C-alpha atoms as a printed R data frame, in Angstrom:
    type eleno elety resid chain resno       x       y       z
1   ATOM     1    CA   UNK     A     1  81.517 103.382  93.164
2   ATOM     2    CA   UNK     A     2  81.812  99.992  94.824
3   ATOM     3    CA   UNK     A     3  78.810  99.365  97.746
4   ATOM     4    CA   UNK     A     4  82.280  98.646  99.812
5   ATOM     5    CA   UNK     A     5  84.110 101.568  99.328
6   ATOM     6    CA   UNK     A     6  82.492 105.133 100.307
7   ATOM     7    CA   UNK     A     7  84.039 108.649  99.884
8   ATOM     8    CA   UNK     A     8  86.935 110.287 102.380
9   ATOM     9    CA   UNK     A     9  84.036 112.420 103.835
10  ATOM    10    CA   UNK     A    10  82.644 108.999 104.855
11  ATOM    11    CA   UNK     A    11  85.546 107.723 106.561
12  ATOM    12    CA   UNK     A    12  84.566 106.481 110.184
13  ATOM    13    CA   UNK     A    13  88.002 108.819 110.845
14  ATOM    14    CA   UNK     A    14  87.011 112.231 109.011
15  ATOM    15    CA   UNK     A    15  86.100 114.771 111.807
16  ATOM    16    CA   UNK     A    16  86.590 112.250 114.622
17  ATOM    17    CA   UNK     A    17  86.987 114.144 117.969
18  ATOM    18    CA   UNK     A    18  87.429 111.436 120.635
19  ATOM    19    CA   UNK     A    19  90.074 108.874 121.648
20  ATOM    20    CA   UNK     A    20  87.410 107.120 123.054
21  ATOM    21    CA   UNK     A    21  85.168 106.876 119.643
22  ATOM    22    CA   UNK     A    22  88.618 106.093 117.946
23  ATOM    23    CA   UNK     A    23  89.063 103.189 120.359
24  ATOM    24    CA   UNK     A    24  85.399 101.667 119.518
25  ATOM    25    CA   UNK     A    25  86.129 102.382 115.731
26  ATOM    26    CA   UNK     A    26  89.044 100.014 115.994
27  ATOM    27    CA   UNK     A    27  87.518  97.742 118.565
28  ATOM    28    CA   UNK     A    28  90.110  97.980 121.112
29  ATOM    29    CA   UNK     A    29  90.126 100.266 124.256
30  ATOM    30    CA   UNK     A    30  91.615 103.862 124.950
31  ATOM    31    CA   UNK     A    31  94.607 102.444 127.091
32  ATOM    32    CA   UNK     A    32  95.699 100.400 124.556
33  ATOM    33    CA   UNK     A    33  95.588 103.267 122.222
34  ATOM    34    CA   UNK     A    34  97.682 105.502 124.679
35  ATOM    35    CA   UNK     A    35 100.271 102.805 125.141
36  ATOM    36    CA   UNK     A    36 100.335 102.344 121.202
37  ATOM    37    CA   UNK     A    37 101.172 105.926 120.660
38  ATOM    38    CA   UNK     A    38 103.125 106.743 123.552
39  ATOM    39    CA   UNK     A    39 105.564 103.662 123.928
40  ATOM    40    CA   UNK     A    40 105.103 102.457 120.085
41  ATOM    41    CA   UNK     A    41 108.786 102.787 119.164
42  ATOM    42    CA   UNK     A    42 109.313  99.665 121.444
43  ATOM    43    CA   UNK     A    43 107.029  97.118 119.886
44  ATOM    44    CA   UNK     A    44 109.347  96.749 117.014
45  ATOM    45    CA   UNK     A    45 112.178  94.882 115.685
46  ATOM    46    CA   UNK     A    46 114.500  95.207 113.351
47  ATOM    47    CA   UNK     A    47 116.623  93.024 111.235
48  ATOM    48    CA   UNK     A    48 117.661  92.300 107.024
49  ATOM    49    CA   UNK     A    49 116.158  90.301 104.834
50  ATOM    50    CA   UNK     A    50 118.245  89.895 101.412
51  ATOM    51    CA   UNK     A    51 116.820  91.250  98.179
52  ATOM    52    CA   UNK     A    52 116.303  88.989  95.063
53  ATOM    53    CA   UNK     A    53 118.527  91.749  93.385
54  ATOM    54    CA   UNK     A    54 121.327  91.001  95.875
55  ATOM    55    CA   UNK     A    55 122.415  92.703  98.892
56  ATOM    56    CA   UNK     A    56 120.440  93.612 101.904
57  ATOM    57    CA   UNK     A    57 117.240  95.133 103.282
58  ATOM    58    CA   UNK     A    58 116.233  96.130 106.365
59  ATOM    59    CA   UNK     A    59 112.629  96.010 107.908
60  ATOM    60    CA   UNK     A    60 111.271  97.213 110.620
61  ATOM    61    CA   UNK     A    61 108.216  95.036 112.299
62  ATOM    62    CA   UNK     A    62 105.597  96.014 114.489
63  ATOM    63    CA   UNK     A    63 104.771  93.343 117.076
64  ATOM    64    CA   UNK     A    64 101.595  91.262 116.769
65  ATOM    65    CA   UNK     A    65  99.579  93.553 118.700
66  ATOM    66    CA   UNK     A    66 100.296  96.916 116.941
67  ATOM    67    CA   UNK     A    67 100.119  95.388 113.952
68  ATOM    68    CA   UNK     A    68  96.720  93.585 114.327
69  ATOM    69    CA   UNK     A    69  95.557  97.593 115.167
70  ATOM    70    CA   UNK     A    70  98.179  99.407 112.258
71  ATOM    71    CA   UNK     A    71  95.621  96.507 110.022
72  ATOM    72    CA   UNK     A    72  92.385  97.901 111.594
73  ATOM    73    CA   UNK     A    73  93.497 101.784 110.517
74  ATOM    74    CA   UNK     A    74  94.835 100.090 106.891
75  ATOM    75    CA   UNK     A    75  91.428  98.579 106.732
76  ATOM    76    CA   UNK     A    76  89.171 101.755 107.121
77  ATOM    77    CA   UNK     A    77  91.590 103.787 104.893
78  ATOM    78    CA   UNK     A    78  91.209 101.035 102.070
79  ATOM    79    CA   UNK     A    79  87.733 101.339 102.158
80  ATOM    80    CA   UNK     A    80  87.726 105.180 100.867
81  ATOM    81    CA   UNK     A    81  87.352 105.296  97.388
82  ATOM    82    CA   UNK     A    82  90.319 105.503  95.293
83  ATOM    83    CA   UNK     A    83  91.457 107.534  92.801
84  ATOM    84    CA   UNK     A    84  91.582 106.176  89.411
85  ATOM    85    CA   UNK     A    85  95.347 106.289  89.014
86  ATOM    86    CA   UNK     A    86  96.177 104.809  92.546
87  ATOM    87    CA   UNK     A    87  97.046 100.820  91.499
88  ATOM    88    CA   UNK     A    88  98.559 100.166  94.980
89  ATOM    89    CA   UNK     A    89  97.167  98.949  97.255
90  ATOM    90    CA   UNK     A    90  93.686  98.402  95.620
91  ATOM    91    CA   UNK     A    91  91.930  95.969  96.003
92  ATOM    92    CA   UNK     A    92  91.060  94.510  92.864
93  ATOM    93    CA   UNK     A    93  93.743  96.553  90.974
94  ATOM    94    CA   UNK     A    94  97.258  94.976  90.498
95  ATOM    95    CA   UNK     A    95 100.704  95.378  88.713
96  ATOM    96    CA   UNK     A    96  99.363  93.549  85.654
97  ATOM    97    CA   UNK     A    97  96.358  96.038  85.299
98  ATOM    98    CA   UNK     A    98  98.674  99.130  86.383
99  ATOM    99    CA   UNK     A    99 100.868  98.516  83.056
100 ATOM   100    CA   UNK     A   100  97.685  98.343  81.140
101 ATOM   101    CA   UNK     A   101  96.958 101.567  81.481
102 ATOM   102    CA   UNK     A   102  99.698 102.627  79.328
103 ATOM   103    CA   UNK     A   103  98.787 100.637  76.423
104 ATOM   104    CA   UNK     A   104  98.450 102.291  72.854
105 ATOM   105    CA   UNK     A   105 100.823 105.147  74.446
106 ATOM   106    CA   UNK     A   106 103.657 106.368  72.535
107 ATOM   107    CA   UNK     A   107 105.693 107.747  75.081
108 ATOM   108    CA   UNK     A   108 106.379 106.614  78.625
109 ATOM   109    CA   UNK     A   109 108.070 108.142  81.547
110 ATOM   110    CA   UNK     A   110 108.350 105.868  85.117
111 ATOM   111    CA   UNK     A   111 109.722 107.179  88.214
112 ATOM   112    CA   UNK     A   112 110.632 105.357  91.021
113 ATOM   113    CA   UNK     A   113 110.350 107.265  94.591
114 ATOM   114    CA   UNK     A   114 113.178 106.493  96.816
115 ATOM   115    CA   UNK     A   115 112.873 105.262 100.408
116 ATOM   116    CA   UNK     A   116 109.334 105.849 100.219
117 ATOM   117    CA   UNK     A   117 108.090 104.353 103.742
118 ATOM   118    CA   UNK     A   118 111.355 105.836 105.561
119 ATOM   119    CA   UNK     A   119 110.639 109.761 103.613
120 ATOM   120    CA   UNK     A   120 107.432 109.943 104.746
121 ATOM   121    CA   UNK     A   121 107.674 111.387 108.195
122 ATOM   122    CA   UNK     A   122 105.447 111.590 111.452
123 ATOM   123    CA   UNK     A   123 104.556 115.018 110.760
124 ATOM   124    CA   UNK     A   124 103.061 113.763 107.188
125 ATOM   125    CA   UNK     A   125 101.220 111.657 108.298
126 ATOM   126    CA   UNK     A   126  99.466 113.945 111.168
127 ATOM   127    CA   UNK     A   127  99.360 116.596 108.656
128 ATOM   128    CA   UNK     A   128  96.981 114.241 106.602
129 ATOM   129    CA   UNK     A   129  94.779 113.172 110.029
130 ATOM   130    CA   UNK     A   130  94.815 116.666 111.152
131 ATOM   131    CA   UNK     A   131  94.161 118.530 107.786
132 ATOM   132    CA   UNK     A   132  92.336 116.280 105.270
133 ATOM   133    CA   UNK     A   133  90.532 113.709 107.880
134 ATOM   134    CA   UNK     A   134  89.697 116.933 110.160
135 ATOM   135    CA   UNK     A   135  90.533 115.073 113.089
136 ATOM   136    CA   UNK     A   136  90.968 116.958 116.341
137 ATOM   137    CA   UNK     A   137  94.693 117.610 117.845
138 ATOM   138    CA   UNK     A   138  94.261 114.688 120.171
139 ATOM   139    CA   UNK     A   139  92.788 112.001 117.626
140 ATOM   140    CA   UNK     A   140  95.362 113.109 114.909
141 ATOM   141    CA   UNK     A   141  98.558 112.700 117.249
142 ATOM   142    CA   UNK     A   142  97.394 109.121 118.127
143 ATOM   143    CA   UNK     A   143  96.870 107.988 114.975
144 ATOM   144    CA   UNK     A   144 100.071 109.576 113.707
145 ATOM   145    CA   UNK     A   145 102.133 107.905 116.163
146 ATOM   146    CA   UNK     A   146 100.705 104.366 115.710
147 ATOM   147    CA   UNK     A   147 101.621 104.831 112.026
148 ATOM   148    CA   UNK     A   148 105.238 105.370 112.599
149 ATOM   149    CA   UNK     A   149 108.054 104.423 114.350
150 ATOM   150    CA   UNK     A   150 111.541 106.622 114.715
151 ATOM   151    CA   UNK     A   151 109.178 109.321 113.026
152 ATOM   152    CA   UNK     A   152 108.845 107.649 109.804
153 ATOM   153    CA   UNK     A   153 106.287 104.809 108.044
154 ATOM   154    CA   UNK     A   154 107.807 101.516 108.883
155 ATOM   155    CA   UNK     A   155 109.397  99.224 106.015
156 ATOM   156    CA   UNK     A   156 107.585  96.267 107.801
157 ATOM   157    CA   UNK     A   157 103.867  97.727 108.465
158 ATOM   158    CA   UNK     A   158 100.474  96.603 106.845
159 ATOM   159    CA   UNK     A   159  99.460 100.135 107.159
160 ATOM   160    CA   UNK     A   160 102.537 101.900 105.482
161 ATOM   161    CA   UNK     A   161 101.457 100.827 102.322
162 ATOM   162    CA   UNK     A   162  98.338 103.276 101.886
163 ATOM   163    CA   UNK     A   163  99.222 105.134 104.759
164 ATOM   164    CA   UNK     A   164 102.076 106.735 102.726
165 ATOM   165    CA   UNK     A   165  99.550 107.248  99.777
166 ATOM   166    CA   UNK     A   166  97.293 109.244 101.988
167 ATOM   167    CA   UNK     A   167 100.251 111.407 103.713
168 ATOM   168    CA   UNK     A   168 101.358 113.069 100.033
169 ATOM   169    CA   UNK     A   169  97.374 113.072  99.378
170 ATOM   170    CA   UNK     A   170  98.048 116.331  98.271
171 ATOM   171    CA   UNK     A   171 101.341 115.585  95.924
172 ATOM   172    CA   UNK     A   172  99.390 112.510  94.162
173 ATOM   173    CA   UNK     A   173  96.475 114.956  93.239
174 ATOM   174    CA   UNK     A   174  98.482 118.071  92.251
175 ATOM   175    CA   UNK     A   175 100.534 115.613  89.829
176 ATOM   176    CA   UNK     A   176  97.378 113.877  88.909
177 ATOM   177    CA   UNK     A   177  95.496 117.736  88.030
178 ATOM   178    CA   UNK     A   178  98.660 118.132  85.625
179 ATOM   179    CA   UNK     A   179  98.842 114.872  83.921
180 ATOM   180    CA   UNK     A   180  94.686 115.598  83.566
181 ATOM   181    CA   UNK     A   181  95.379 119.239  81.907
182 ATOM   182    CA   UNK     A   182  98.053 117.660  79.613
183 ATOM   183    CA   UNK     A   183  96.240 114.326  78.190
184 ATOM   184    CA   UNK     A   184  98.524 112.185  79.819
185 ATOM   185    CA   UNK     A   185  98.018 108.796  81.984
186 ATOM   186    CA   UNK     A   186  99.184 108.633  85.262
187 ATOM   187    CA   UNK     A   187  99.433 105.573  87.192
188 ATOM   188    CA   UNK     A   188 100.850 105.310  91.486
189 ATOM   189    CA   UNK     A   189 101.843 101.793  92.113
190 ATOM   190    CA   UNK     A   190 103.321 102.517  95.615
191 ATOM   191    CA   UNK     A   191 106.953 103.851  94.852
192 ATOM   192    CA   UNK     A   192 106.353 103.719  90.975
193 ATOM   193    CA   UNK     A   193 105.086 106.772  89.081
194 ATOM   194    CA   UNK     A   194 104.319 105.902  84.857
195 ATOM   195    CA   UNK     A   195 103.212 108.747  83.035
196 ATOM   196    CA   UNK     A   196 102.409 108.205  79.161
197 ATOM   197    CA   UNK     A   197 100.850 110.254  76.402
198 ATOM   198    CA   UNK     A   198 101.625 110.334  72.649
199 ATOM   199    CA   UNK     A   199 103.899 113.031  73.332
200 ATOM   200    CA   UNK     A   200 104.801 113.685  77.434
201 ATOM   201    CA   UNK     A   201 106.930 116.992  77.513
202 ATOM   202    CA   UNK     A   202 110.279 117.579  79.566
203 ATOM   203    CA   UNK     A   203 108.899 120.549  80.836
204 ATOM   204    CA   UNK     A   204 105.936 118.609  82.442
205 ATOM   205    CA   UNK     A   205 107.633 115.997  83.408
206 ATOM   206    CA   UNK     A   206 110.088 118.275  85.483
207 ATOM   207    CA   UNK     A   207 107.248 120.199  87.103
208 ATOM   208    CA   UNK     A   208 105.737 116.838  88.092
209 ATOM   209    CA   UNK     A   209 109.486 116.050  89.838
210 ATOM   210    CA   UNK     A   210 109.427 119.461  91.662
211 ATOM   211    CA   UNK     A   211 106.213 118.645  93.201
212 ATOM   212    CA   UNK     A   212 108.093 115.466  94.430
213 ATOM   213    CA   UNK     A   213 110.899 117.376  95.830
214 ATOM   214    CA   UNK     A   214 108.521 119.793  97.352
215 ATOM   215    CA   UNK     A   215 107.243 116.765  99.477
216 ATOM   216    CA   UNK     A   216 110.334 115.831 100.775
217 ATOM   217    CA   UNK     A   217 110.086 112.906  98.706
218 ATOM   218    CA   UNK     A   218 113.405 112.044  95.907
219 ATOM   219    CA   UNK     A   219 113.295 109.996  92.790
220 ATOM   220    CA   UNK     A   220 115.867 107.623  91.391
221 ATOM   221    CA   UNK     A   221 115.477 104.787  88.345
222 ATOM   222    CA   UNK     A   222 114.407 107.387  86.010
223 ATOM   223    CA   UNK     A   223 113.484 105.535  82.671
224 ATOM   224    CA   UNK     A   224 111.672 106.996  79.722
225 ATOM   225    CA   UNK     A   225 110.682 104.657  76.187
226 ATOM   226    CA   UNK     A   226 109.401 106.410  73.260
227 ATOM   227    CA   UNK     A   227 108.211 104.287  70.138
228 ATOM   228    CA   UNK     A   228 109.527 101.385  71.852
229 ATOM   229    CA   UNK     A   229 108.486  98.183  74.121
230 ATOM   230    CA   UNK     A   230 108.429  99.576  77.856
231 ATOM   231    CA   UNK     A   231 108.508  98.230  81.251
232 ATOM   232    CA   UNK     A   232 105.905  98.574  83.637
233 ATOM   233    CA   UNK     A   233 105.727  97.458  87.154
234 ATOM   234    CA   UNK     A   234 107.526  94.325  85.513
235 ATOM   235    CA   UNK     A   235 105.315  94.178  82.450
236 ATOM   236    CA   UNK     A   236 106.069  94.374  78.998
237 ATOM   237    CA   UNK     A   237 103.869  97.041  77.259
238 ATOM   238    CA   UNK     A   238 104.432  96.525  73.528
239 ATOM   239    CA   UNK     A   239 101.917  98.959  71.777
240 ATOM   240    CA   UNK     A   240  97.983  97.429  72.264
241 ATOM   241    CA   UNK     A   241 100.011  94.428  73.958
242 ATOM   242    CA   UNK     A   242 101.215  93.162  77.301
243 ATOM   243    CA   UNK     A   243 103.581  90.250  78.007
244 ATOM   244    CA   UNK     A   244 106.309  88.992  80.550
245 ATOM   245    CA   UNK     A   245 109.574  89.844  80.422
246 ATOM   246    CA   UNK     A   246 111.685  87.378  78.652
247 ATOM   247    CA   UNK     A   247 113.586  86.726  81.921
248 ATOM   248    CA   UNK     A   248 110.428  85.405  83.732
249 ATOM   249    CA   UNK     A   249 109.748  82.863  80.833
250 ATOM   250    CA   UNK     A   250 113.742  81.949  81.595
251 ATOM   251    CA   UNK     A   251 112.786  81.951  85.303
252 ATOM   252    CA   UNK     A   252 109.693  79.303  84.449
253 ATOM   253    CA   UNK     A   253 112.110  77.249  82.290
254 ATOM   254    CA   UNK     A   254 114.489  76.816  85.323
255 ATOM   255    CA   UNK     A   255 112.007  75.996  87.883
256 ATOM   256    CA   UNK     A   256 110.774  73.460  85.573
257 ATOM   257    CA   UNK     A   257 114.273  72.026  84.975
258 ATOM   258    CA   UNK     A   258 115.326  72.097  88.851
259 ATOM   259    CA   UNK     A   259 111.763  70.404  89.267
260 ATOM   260    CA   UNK     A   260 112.546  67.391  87.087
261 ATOM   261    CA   UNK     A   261 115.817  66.988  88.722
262 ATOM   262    CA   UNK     A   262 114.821  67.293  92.204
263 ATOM   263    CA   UNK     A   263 116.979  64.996  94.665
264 ATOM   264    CA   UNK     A   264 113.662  64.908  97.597
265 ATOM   265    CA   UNK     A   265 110.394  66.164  98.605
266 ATOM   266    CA   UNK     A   266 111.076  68.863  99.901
267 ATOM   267    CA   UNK     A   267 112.826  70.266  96.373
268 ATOM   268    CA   UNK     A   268 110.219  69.121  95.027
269 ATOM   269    CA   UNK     A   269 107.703  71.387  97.189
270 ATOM   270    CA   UNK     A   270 110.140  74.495  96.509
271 ATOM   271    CA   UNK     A   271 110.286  73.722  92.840
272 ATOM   272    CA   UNK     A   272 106.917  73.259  92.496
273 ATOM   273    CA   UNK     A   273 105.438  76.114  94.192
274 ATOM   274    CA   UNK     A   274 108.191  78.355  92.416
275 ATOM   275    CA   UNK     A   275 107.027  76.863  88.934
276 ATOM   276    CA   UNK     A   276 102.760  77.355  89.902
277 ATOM   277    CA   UNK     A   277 104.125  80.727  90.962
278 ATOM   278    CA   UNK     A   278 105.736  82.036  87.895
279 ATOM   279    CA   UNK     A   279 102.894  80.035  85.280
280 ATOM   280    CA   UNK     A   280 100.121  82.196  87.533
281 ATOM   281    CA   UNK     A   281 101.842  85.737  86.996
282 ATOM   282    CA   UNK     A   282 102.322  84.482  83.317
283 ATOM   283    CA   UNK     A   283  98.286  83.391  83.038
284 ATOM   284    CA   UNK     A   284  97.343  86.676  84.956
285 ATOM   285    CA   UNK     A   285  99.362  88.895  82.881
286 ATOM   286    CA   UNK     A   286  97.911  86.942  78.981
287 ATOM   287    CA   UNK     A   287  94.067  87.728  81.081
288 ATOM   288    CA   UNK     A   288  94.215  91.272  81.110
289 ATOM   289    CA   UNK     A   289  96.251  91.100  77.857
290 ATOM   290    CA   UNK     A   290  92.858  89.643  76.611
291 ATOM   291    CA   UNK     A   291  90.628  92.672  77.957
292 ATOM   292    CA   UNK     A   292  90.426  95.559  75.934
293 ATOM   293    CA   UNK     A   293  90.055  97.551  79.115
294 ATOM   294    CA   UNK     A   294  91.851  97.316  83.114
295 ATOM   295    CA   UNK     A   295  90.970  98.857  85.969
């Protein structure tokens, strides 16, 4: 285990009692923790951003205050140690070494939960503070209500992002104990699921979906390769090997082309940051290609 990470029983939150201590653990003060909780739904905003994929999506962002403190909670949850098939967010783990996982697998199934961040509701999360973290009542509602906003993780939070790991603790490790009894590898990259084995059943596959629905949570994007190149979290997996889709390398060619032709500076700056972009996911992805092992 990492000298930086320590178990959940270790958590600064597990059994926590007071507001006050709660307070000092995220070095702030208990007013600002009532106000958080109590009048949090009002230190947001919402508006769209528009997908690379085309049409629209909307976020929901905490103000700087609430999210310097949603940051402090992400921080101390980040810090317990993960499981080995949680890729995101880990530090040190990424979409490159999530993939790799899968390699030398003849059959995978991915998943893709829908609405993640707006499915997992208030009451998940204190169910998680309240029954995992052993917090008391008081500690559990606070928490809870700082995490959320309209009763669901927000789309635009730093905390959502594990936070919505740690409120379906209990789905990730039921689905993990059955892809452990069947030989298969299992891999959580927030809203993607991979599963892969030499041979992944239907049967299994379906239970592991029930367990989903049972959450509250829905899939969509289902997509399953067998003796065949697959995509992972926007990797290739061919086999033992791991390259970039063909329409990155088309993406790279482009950016180099609009580069060349580039009618001022500030092109230029656009161009070239969207070239050194695409060559470093393209150099990251030929590293781990290179290891015989990812983690």
């Amino acid at each position: 285990m990492s000298p930086s990470r320590y178990p959940l029983h270790q958590s600064p939150f597990y059994k926590l009692t007071t507001r006050k201590r709660l307070a000092t653990i995220l070095g702030t003060d208990t007013a600002t923790i009532k106000r958080l909780a109590n009048d949090g739904d009002g230190f947001y905003r919402e508006f769209d951003v528009t997908k690379k994929s085309g049409g629209k999506r909307g976020v929901e962002e905490p103000s700087a205050g609430l999210k310097d403190i949603q940051s402090r909670i992400a921080g101390k949850l980040s810090r317990i140690a993960p499981p080995d098939y949680l890729f995101c967010p880990v530090k040190g783990r990424c979409y490159v070494s999530n993939a790799s996982q899968h390699r030398g697998n003849r059959v995978v199934r991915c998943l893709d939960v829908r609405r993640y961040f707006p499915s997992t509701s208030f009451e998940r999360v204190l169910w998680f503070f309240r029954s995992v973290m052993l917090c008391s009542e008081d500690v559990a509602w606070h928490l809870a209500k700082i995490a959320t906003y309209k009763g669901h993780l927000p789309t635009g939070s730093p905390l959502s992002p594990i936070m919505a790991y740690y409120a379906h603790y209990d789905v990730w490790e039921a689905i993990s104990a059955i892809c452990k009894e069947h030989g298969y590898t299992l891999t959580v990259y927030i809203d993607d699921v991979t599963i892969s084995g030499h041979n992944v059943s239907a049967a299994v596959v379906w239970s592991i979906k029930k367990a989903i629905h049972r959450a509250g949570l829905r899939y969509h994007k289902e997509k399953a390769y067998i003796d065949r190149p697959s995509e992972i979290t926007g990797v290739i997996v061919d086999g033992d090997k791991l390259t970039v889709p063909n329409r990155q390398l088309q993406k790279l060619n482009r950016a180099r082309r609009d580069l060349k032709t580039a009618a001022n500076a500030d092109d230029r700056k656009t161009h070239r940051n969207k070239v050194m972009g695409l060559s470093s996911q393209i150099v990251q992805v030929q590293k781990i290609a290179r290891s015989p092992s990812a983690t």
